Coordinates of C-alpha atoms (C1' of nucleotides) in Angstrom, one line a residue:
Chain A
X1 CA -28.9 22.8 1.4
X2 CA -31.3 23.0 -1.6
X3 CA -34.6 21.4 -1.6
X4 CA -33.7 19.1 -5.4
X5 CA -37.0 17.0 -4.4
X6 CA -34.9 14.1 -5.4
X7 CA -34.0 11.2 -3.4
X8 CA -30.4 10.2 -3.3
X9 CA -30.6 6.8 -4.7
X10 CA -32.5 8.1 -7.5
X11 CA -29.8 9.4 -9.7
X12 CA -28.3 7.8 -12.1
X13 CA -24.7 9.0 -11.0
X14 CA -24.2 9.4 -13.8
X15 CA -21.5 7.1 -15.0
X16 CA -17.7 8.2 -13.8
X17 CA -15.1 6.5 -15.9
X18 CA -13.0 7.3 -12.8
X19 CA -9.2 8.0 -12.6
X20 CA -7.3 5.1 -15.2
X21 CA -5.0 4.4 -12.9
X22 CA -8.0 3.0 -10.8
X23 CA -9.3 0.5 -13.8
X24 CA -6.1 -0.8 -14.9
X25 CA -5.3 -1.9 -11.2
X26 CA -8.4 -3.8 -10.9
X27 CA -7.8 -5.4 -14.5
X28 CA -4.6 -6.2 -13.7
X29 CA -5.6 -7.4 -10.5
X30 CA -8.7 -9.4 -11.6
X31 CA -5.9 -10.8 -14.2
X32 CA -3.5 -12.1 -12.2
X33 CA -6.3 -13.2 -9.4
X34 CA -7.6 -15.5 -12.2
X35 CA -4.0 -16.8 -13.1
X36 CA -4.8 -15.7 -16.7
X37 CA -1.2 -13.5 -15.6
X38 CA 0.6 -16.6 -14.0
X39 CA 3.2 -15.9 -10.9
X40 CA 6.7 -15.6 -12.3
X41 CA 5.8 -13.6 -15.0
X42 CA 7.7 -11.0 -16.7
X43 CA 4.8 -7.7 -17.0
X44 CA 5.7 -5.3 -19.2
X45 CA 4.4 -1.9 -19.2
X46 CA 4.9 -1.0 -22.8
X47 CA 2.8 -4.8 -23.4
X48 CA 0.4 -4.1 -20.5
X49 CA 0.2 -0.8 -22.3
X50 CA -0.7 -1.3 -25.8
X51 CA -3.3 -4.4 -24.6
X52 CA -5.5 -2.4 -22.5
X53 CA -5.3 0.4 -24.7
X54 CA -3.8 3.1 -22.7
X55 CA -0.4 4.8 -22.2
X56 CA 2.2 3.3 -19.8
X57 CA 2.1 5.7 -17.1
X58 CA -1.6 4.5 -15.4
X59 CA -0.4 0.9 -16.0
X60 CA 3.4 2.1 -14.3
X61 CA 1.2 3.4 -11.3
X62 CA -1.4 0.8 -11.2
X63 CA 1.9 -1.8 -10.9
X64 CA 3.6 0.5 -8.0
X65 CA -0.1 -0.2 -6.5
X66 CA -0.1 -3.8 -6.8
X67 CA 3.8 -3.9 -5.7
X68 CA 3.0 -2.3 -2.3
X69 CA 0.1 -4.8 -1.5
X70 CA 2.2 -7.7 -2.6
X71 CA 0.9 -8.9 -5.9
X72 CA 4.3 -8.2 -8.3
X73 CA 7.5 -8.0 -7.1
X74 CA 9.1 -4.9 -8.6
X75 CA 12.8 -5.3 -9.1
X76 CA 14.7 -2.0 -10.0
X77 CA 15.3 -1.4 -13.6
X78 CA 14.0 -4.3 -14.7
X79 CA 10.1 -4.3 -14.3
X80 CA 7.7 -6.0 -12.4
X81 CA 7.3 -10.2 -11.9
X82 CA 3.8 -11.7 -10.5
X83 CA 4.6 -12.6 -7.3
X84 CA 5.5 -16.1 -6.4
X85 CA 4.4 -17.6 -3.4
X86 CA 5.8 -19.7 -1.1
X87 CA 4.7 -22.3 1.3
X88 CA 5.8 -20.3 3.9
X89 CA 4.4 -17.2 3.3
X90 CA 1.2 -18.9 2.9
X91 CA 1.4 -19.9 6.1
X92 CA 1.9 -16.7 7.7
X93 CA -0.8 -15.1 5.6
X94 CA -3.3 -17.6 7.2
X95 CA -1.5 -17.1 10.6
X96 CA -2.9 -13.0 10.6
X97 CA -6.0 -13.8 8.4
X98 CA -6.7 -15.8 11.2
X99 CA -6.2 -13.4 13.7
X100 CA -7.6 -10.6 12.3
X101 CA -11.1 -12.7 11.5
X102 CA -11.2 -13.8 14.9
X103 CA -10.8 -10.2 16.4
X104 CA -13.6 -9.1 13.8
X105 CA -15.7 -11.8 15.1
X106 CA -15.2 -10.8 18.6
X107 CA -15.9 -7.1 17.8
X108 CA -19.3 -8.5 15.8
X109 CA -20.0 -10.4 19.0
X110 CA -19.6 -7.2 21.5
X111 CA -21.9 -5.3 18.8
X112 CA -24.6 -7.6 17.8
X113 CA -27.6 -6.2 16.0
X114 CA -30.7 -7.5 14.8
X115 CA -30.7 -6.4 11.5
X116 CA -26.8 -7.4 10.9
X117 CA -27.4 -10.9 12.3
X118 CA -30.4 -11.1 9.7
X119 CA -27.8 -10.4 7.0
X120 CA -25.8 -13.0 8.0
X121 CA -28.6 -15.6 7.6
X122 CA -29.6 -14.6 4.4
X123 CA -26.0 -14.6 3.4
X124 CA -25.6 -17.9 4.9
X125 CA -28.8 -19.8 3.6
X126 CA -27.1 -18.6 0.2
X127 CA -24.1 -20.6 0.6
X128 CA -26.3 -23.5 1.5
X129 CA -27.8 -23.0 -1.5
X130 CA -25.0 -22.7 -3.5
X131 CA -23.3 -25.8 -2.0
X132 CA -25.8 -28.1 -2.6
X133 CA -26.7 -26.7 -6.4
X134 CA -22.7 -27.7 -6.5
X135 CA -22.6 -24.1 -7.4
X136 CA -18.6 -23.4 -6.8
X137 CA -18.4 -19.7 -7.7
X138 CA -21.5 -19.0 -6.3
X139 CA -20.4 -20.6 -2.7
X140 CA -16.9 -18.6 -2.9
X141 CA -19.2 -15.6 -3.7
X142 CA -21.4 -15.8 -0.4
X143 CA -18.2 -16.9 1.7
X144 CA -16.6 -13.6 0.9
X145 CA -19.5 -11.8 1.3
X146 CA -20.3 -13.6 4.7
X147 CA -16.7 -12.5 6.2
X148 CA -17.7 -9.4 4.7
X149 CA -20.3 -8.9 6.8
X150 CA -19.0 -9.8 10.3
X151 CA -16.1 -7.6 9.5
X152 CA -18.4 -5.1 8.4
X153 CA -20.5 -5.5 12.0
X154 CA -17.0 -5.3 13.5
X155 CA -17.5 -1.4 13.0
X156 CA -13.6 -1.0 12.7
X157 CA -12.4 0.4 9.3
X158 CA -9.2 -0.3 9.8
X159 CA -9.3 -3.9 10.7
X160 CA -11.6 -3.8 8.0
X161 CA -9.2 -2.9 5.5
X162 CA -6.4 -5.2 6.3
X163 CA -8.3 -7.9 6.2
X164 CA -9.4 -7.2 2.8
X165 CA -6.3 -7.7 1.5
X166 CA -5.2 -10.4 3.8
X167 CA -8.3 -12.1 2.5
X168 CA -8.2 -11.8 -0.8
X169 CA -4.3 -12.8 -1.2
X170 CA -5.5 -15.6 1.1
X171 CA -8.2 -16.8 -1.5
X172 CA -5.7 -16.1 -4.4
X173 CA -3.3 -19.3 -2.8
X174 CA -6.3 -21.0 -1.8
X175 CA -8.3 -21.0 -4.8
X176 CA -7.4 -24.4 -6.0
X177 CA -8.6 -26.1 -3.1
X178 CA -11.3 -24.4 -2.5
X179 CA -14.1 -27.3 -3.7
X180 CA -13.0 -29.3 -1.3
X181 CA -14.0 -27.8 2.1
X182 CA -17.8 -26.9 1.4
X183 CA -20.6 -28.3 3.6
X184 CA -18.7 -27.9 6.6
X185 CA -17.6 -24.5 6.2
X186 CA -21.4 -23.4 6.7
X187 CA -21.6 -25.5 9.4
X188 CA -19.3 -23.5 11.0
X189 CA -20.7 -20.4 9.8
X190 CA -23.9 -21.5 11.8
X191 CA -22.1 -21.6 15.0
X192 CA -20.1 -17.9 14.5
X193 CA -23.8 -16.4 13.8
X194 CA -24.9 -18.1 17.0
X195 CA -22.0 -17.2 18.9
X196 CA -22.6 -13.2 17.5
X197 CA -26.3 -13.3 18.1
X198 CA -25.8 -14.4 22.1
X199 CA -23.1 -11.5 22.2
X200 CA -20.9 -14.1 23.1
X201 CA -17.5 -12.5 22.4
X202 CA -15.2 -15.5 23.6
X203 CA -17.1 -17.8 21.7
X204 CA -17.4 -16.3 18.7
X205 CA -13.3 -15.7 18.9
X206 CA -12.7 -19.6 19.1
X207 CA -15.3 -20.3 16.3
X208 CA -13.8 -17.9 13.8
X209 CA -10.3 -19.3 15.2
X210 CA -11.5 -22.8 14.9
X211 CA -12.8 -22.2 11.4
X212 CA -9.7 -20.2 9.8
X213 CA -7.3 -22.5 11.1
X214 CA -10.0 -25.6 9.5
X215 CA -8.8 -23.7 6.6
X216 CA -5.6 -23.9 7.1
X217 CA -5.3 -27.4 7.7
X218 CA -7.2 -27.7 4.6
X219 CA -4.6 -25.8 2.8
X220 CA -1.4 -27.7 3.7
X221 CA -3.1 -31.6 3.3
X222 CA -3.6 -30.4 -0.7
X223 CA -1.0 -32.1 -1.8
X224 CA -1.9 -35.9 -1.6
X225 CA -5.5 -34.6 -4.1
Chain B
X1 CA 34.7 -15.4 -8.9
X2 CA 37.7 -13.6 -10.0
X3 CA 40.5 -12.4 -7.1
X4 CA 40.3 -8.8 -7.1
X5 CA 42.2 -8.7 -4.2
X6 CA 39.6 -6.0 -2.8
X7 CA 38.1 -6.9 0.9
X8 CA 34.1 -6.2 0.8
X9 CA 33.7 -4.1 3.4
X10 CA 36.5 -1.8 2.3
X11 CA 35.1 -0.5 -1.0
X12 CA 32.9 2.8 -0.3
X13 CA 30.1 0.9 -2.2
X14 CA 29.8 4.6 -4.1
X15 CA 26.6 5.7 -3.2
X16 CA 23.5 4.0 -5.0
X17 CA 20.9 7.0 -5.8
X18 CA 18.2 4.4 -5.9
X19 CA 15.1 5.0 -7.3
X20 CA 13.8 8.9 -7.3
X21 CA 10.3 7.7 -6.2
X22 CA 11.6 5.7 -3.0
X23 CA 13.9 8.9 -1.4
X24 CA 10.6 11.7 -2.7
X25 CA 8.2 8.9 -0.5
X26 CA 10.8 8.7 2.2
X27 CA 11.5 12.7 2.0
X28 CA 7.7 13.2 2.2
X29 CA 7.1 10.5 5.0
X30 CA 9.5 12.3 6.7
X31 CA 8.0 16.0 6.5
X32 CA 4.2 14.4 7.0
X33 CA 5.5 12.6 10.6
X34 CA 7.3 15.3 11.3
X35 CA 4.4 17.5 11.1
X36 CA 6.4 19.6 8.8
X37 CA 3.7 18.9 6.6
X38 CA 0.2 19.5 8.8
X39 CA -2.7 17.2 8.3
X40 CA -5.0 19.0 6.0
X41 CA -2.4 20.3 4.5
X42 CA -3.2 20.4 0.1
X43 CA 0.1 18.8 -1.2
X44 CA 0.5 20.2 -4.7
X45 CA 2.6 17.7 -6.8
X46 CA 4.7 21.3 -8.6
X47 CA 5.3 22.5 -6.3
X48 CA 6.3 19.4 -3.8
X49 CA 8.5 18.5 -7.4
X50 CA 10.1 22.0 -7.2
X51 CA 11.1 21.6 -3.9
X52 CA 12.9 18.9 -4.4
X53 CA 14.6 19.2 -7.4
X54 CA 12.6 16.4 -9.2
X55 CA 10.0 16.1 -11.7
X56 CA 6.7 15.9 -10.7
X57 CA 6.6 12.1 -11.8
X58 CA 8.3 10.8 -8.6
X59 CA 6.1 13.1 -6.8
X60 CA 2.7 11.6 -8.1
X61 CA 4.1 8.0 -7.3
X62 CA 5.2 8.6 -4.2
X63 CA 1.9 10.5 -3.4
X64 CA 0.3 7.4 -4.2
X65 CA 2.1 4.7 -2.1
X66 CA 1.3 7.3 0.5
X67 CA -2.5 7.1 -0.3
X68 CA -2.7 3.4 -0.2
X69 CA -0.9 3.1 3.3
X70 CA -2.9 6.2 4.8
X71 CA -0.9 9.5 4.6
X72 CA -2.7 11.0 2.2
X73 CA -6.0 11.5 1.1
X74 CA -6.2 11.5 -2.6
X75 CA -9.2 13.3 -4.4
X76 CA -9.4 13.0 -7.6
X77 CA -8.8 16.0 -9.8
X78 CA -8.1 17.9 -6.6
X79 CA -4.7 16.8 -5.7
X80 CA -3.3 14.8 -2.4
X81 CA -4.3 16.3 1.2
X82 CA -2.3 14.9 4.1
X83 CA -4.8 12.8 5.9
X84 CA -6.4 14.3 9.4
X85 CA -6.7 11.8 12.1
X86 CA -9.9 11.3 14.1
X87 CA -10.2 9.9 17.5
X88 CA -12.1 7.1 16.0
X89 CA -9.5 6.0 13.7
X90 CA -6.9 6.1 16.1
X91 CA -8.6 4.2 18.5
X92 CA -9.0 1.9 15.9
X93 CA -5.4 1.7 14.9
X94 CA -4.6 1.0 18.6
X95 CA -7.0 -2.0 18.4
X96 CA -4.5 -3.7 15.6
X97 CA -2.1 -2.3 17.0
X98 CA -2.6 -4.6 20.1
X99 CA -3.7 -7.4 18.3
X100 CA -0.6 -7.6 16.1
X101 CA 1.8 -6.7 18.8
X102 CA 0.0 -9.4 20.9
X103 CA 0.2 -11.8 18.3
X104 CA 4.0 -11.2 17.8
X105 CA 5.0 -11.7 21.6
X106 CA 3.0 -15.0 21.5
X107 CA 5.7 -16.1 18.2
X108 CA 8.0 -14.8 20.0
X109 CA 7.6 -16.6 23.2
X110 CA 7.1 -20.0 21.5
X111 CA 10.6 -19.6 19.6
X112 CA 12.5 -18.6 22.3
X113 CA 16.0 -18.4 21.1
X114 CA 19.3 -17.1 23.1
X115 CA 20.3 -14.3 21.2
X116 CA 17.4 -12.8 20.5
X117 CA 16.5 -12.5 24.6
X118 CA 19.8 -10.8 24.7
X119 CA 18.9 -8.7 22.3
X120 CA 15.8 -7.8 23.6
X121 CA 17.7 -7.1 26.9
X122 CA 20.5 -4.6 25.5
X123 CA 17.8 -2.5 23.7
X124 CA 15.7 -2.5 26.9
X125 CA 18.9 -1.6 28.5
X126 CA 19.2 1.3 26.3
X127 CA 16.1 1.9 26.3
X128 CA 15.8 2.7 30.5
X129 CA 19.8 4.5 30.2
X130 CA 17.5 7.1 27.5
X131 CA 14.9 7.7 30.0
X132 CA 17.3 8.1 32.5
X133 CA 18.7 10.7 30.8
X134 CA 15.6 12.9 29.6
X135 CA 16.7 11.7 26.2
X136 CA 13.2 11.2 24.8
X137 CA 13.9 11.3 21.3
X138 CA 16.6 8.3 22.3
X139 CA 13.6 6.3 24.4
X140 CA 11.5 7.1 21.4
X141 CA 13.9 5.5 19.0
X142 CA 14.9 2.6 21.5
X143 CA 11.1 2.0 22.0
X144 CA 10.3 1.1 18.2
X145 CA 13.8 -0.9 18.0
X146 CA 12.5 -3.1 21.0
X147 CA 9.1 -3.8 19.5
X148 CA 10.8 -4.4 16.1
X149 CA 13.1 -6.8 17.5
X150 CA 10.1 -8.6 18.9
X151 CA 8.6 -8.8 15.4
X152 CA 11.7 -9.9 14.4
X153 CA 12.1 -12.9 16.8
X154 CA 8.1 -13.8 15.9
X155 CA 9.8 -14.6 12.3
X156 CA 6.4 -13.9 10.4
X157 CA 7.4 -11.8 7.7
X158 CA 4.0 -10.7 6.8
X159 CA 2.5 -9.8 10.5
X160 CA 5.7 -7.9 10.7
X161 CA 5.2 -5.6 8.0
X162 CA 1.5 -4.6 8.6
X163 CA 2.4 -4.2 11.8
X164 CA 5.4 -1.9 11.0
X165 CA 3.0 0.4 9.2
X166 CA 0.0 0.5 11.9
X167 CA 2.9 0.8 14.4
X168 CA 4.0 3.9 12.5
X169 CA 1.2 5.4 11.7
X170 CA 0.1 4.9 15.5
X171 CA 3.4 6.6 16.3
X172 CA 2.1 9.7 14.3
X173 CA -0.8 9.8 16.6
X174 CA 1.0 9.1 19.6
X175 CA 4.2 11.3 19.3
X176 CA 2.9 14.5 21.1
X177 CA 1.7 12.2 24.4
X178 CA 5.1 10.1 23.8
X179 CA 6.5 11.7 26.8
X180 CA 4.0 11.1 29.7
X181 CA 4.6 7.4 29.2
X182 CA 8.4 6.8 30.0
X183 CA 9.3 5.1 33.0
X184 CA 6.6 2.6 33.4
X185 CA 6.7 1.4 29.8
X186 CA 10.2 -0.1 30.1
X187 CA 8.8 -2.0 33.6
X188 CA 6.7 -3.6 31.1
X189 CA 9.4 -4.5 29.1
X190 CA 11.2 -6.3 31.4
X191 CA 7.8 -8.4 31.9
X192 CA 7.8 -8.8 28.5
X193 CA 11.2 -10.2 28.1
X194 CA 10.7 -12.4 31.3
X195 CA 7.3 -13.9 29.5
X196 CA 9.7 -14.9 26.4
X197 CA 12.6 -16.2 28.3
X198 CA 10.2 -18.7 30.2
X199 CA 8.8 -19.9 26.2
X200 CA 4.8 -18.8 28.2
X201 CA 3.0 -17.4 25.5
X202 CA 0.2 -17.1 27.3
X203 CA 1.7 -14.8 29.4
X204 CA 3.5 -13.0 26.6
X205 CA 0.7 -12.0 25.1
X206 CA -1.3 -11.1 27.8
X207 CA 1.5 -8.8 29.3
X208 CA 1.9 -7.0 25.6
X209 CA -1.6 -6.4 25.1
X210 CA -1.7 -5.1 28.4
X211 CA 1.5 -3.2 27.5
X212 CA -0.3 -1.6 24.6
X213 CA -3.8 -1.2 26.3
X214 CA -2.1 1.0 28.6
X215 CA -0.5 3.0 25.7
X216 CA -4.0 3.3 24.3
X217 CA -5.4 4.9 27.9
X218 CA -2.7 7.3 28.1
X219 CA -3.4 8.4 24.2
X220 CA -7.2 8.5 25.3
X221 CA -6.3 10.5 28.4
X222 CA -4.4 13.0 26.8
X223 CA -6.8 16.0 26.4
X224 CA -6.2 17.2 30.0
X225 CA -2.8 17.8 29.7
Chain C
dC1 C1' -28.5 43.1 -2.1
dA2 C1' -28.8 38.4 -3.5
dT3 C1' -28.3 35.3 -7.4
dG4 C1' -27.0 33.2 -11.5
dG5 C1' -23.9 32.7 -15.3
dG6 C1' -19.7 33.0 -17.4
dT7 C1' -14.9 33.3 -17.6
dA8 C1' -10.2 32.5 -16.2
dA9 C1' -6.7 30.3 -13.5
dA10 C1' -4.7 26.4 -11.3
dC11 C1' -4.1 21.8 -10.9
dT12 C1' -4.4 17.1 -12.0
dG13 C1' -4.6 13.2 -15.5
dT14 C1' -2.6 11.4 -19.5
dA15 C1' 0.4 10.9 -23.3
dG16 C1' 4.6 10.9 -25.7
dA17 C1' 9.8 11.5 -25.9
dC18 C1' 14.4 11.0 -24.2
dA19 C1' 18.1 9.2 -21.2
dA20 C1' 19.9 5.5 -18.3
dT21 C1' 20.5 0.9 -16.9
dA22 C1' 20.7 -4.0 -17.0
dA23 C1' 20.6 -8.4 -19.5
dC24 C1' 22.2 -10.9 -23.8
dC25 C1' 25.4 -12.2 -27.4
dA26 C1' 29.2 -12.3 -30.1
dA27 C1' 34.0 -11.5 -30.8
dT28 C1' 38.6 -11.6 -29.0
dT29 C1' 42.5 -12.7 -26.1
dC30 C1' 45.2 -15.5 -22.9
Chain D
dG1 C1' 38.8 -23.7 -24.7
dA2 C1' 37.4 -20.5 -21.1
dA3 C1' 37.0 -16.0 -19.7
dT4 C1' 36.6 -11.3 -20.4
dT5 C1' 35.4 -7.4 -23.0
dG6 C1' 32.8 -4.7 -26.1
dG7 C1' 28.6 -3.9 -28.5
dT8 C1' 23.5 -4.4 -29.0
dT9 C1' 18.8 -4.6 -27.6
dA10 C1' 15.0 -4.3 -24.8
dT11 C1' 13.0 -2.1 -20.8
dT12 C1' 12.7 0.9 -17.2
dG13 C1' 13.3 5.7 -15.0
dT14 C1' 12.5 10.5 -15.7
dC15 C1' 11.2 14.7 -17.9
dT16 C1' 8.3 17.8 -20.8
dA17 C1' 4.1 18.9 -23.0
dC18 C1' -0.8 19.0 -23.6
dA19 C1' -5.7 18.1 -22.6
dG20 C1' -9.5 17.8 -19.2
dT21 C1' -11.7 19.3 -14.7
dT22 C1' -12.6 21.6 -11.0
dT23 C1' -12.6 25.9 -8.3
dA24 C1' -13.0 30.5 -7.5
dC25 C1' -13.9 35.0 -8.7
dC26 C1' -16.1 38.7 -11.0
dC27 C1' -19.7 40.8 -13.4
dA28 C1' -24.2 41.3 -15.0
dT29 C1' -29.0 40.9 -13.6
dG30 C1' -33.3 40.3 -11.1

DNA sequence: CATGGGTAAACTGTAGACAATAACCAATTC
DNA sequence: GAATTGGTTATTGTCTACAGTTTACCCATG
C-alpha cells in the first residue's frame, strides 16, 4: 500500500451521485413513509418518472425494490399500489419485531462493552431531552437510533438487517400514535441498558420483550384517541 | 356468472407465461443453489440474457431482487457476483434461523388444530419412509415441507416469509452436510409434533430450537469430514 | 527492470421506442 | 332493459440503442 500521508476521514469522498435506482428508492420511500404517497394509491412510472426527473426504468427498478420489502403491492400488468395495511398484519409485524429486538438485546447483553453501553446513555439522555422539550421528531429520532445501537452491539448483521426493515414498516403503522407513549418508553430504555451493562442476558430478553409488546398494546388501544 | 357449461378443473388453464422477470429470478435461483453458478462467480447480465433467450432487462431485475435478499453481491459499475458465504454469516443465519423456527412452533403449539397435526404426521411419515430409503434428495424435500407446514399452522404470514428466505438461504449453506443429519432429525420431529398435539409451547419451542441448534453443530462440525 | 501514462475493450447505467395486456366505455342485440 | 361484444385508451412489459465508467493491457520512459 502507498504511503498518501492522508488520513482516511480526511477526504472529501468526493461526492458519488450513486446508482439512480438507489435515490429514487429512498425518495420514494421517504414518500410514502411520510404518507405524502397515501396506501391505496395508484403509482405510475411514467408519473413517478417525469416528477423526479428521470426515465422510468430506475423508478420501474426502484418499485420492484420496494415490492419485495413490502411497501407497494405490484399487480401484473397493471402497476404498483402503496401497500395497505391491515390490522392483522400489523399485528404480526410487532409479533417478529418483537422477537427479533429481544434476541438483539440478549445478544447486546452476552456482549457488553464499555464504550457501547456509553452510547447508549448518551443516546438515551437525548430522548430525555427530547421528551421533555416535547420535541416529537426529535424523540422518534433517538428511539431509532437507540434500537440502533443495541442491535448494532448485537454484532449479528443479519438480525441486524431484518430488523431494519421490520422496524421501520413497524414505525410506518405506528407513526400516528407515536406521541402518546413517551416518558415511559425511556423508562424502559433505562432498565434494558441496565440489564446489558450487568451482562444479564435473561433480563435484558424480558425488558426488550416487555417493552415491544408495551408497544404493541399501545398500538391496538388507538382507537378510542 | 354465465353457464358455460365448462367444469373448472377441466380446462388446461393454457399455460400463463407470467412475468419474464419472475421465471429469469427463479431460473437463476435455481442455478445459484444449485451451485451451477459458484459463489464468486461474475454474473454478466449479456450474457446470462443470451442464455436464456431474453433481453437483458429481465436479467437486471431479477439480479436485483437477488441482491436485496442476498444472492448476489451487486457492485456498481462492475456487475452482479454471486455472493460467497463466510462462516460468520452462516452462523449468523442459523441464529434467525432458530429464533424464527422457534417462534413458529411456539404459534404453532398454541393453535393446535386437528388437521394440521395430521399433517404434520404424514410428511414426517414421508419424511422417515425417504431416509429409509437413501432417498436424500426425498428427506431433503420432505424436511423443508415439514418445517413449512409448521409455518403454516403458526398462521403469521410475515414470520413465515422471512423465515422462508433465511431458511433457504441456510439450506444453501447446509446442502453439502445435509446428509450426515438424517435419522436423528426426524426423532426430533416426532418430539416436535408431540409438543404441538399437547397445545405446550413451551416445550415446542424449546424442542425446535434445540432441533435447529443441533443442525447448527453439525454445520459447524463439518470440516472433518 | 520497474513505473507511469495512455488507450482500448467490456460492461453497466440510463434513456427512448415498440408491443402486449388489461380496464373502460359505448354501441348493439336478444 | 340487461348483457355481451367490439373498440379505445392508458399503462405496463420488453427490447434496442447509446453514453458513462471501470478495468486491463500495452507501450513508452526513467
Amino acid at each position: 500500500m502507498p504511503a498518501t500521508g492522508l488520513p482516511h476521514g480526511a477526504v472529501p469522498k468526493l461526492e458519488r451521485p450513486g446508482p439512480l435506482r438507489e435515490r429514487v428508492y429512498e425518495a420514494l420511500l421517504e414518500l410514502i413513509t411520510t404518507r405524502a404517497l397515501r396506501p391505496g394509491q395508484h403509482l405510475v412510472e411514467s408519473e413517478l418518472a417525469g416528477h423526479l426527473g428521470v426515465s422510468r426504468q430506475p423508478v420501474r427498478e426502484a418499485l420492484q425494490r420496494l415490492n419485495t420489502e413490502g411497501w407497494v403491492d405490484l399487480r401484473p400488468a397493471q402497476g404498483a399500489f402503496v401497500h395497505e395495511p391491515t390490522e392483522e398484519e400489523a399485528d404480526q409485524l410487532l409479533t417478529v419485531r418483537t422477537l427479533l429486538e429481544a434476541e438483539a438485546a440478549r445478544l447486546a447483553a452476552a456482549s457488553a462493552d464499555g464504550a457501547g453501553i456509553a452510547a447508549l446513555e448518551e443516546l438515551c439522555a437525548k430522548g430525555e431531552r427530547a421528551v421533555l422539550d416535547d420535541d416529537v421528531d426529535g424523540a422518534v429520532a433517538a428511539n431509532a437510533a437507540f434500537h440502533a445501537e443495541v442491535m448494532r452491539l448485537a454484532g449479528n448483521a443479519v438480525l441486524s438487517e431484518l430488523a431494519a426493515q421490520v422496524d421501520r414498516r413497524v414505525r410506518w403503522y405506528y407513526t400516528p400514535v407515536a406521541r402518546q407513549r413517551g416518558k415511559q418508553s425511556w423508562i424502559e430504555h433505562r432498565e434494558l441498558i441496565a440489564a446489558i451493562t450487568t451482562g444479564d442476558e435473561q433480563r435484558a430478553t424480558a425488558v426488550m420483550r416487555a417493552h415491544t409488546e408495551h408497544t404493541r398494546r399501545t398500538y391496538h388501544e388507538r382507537e378510542r384517541s
